[in-house]
Short mmCIF file of C-alpha atoms in Angstrom, two decimals:
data_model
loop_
_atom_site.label_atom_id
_atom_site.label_comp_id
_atom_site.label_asym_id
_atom_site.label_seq_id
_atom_site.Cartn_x
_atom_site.Cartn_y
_atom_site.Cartn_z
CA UNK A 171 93.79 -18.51 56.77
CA UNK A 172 94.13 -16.49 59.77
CA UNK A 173 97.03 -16.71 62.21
CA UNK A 174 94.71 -18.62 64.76
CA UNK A 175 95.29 -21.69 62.72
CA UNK A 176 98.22 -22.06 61.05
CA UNK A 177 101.28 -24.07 62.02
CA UNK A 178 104.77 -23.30 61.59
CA UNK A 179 107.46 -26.23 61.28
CA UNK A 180 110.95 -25.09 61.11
CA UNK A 181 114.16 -26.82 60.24
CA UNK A 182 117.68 -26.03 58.97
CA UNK A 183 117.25 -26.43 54.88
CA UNK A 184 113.16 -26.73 54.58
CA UNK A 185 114.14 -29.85 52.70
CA UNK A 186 113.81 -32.76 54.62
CA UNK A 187 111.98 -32.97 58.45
CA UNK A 188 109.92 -29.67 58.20
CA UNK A 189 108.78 -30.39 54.55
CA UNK A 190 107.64 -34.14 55.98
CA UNK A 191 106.38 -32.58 59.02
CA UNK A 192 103.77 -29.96 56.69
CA UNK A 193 102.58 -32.43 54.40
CA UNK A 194 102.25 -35.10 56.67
CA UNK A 195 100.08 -32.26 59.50
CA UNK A 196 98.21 -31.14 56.23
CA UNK A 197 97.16 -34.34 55.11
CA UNK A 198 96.23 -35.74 58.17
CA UNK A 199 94.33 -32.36 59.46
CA UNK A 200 92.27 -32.77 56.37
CA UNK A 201 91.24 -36.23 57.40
CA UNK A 202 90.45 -35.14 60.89
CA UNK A 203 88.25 -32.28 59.68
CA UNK A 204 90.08 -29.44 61.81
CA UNK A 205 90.48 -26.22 60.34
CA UNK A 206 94.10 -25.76 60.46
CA UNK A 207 97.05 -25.83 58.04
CA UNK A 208 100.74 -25.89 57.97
CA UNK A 209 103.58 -24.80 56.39
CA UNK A 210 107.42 -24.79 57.05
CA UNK A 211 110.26 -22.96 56.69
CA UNK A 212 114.53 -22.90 57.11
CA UNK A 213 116.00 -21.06 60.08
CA UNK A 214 119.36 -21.40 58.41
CA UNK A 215 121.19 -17.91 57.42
CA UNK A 216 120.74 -19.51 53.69
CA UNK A 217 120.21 -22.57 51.66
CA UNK A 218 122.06 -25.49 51.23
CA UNK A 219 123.56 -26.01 48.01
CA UNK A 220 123.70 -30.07 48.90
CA UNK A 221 119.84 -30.17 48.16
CA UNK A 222 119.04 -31.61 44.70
CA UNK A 223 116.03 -30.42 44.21
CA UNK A 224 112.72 -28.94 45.89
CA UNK A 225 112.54 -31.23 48.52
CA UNK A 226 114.14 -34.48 50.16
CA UNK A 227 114.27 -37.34 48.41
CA UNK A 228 113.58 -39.64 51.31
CA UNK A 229 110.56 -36.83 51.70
CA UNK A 230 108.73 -37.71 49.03
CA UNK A 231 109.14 -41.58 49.39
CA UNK A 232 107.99 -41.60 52.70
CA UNK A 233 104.94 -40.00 51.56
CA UNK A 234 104.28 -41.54 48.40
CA UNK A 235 104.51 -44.85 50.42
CA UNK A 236 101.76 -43.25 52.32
CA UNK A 237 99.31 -43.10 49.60
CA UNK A 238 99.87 -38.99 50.54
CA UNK A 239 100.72 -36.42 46.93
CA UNK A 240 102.67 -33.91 48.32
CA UNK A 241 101.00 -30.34 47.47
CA UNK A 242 104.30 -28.38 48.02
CA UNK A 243 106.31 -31.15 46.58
CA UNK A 244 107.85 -28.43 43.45
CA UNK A 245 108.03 -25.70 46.10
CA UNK A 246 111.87 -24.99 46.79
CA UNK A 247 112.92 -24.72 50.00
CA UNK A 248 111.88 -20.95 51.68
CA UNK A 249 113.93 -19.21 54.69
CA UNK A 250 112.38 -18.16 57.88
CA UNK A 251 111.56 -14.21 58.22
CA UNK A 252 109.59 -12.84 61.18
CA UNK A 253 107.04 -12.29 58.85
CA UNK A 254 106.58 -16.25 58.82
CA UNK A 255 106.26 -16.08 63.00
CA UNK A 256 103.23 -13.27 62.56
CA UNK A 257 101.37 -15.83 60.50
CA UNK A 258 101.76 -18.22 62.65
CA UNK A 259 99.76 -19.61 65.90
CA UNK A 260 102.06 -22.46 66.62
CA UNK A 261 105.77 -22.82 66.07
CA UNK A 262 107.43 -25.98 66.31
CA UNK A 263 111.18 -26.39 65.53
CA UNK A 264 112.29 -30.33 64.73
CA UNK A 265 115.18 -30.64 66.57
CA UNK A 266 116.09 -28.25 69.98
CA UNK A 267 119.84 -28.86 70.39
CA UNK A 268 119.73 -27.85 66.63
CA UNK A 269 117.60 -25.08 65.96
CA UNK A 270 117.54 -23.31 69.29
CA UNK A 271 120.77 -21.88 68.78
CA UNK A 272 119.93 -20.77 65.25
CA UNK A 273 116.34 -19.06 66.27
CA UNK A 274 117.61 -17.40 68.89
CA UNK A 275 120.44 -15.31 66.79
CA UNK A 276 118.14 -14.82 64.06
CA UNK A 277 114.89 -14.32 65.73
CA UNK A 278 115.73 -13.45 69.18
CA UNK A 279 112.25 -11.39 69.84
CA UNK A 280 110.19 -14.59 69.24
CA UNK A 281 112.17 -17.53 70.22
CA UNK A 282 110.00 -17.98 73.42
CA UNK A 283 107.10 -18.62 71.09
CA UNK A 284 108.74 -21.64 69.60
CA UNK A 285 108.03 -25.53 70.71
CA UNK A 286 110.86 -28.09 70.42
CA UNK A 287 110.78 -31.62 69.27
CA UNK A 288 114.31 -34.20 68.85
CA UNK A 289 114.50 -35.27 65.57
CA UNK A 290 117.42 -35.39 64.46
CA UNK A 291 118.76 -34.44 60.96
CA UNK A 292 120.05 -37.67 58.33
CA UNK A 293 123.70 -37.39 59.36
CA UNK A 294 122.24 -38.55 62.89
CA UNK A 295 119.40 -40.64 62.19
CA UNK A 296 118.23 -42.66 59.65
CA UNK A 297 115.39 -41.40 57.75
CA UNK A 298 112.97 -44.46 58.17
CA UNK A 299 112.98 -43.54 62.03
CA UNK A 300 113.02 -39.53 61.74
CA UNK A 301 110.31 -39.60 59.60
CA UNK A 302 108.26 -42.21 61.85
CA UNK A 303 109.15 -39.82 65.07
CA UNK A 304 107.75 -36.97 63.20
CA UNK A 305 104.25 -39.03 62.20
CA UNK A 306 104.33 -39.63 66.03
CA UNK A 307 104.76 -35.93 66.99
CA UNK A 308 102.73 -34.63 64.10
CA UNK A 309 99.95 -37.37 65.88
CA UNK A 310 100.26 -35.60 69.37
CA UNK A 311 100.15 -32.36 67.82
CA UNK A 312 96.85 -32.92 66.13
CA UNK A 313 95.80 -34.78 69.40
CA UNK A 314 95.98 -31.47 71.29
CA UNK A 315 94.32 -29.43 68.62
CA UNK A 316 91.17 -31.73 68.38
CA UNK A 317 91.17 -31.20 72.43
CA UNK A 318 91.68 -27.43 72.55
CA UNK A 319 88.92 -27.22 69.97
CA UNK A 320 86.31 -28.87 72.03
#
């Protein structure tokens, strides 16, 4: 893969929303025949010890319910370098009042090339509807692809 199509989807632990966010954009990018591919990453300072596991329960259930088999589902979560931005075409943070804080102290010299969405983390919102907000955005996202590839 070459940085012209690859997505980046960041979120605080690379547990929950940005996990959802690559498998659902992989998945569906496959079906739509587009040569792109995502992955995700934390933009937290480190990992939090609260996760049980490789990724988010509510994650995987979402997507099994899908019919979707996660292919990074033993992966454990992975923090953000600026490596991760060079590989990158797109960037897309879940949640701006979150993560825009936390991008710009860690990766000050790149936060312009981030895009925001508002999905907010569990403690806000419950998972049913985060997860159905990101399908939505994940939907636009692909949207604008399949036009910018015409």
């Amino acid at each position: 893969m070459t940085k012209t199509n690859r997505v980046l989807f960041l979120c605080t632990g690379n547990y929950y929303r940005s996990r959802y966010a690559e498998e659902i954009f992989n998945h569906r990018i496959g079906l739509e025949g587009l040569d792109w591919v995502a992955f995700s990453r934390a933009v937290a300072e480190t990992l939090s010890p609260e996760n049980v596991g490789p990724i988010s329960p509510h994650t995987l259930e979402a997507l099994q319910a899908r019919g979707i088999a996660p292919g990074g589902a033993a992966r454990n979560p992975v923090l953000c370098t600026l490596d991760d931005f060079a590989q990158a075409e797109l960037v897309v943070a879940l949640k701006d009042a979150e993560h825009r804080p936390m991008i710009a102290q860690r990766f000050a010299g790149v936060v312009h090339r981030v895009q925001y969405w508002d999905v907010d983390d569990i403690e806000y919102l419950d998972p049913k509807t985060a997860l159905r907000k990101i399908d939505e955005q994940v939907g636009l996202l692909i949207e604008s692809l399949q036009i910018s590839d015409r």
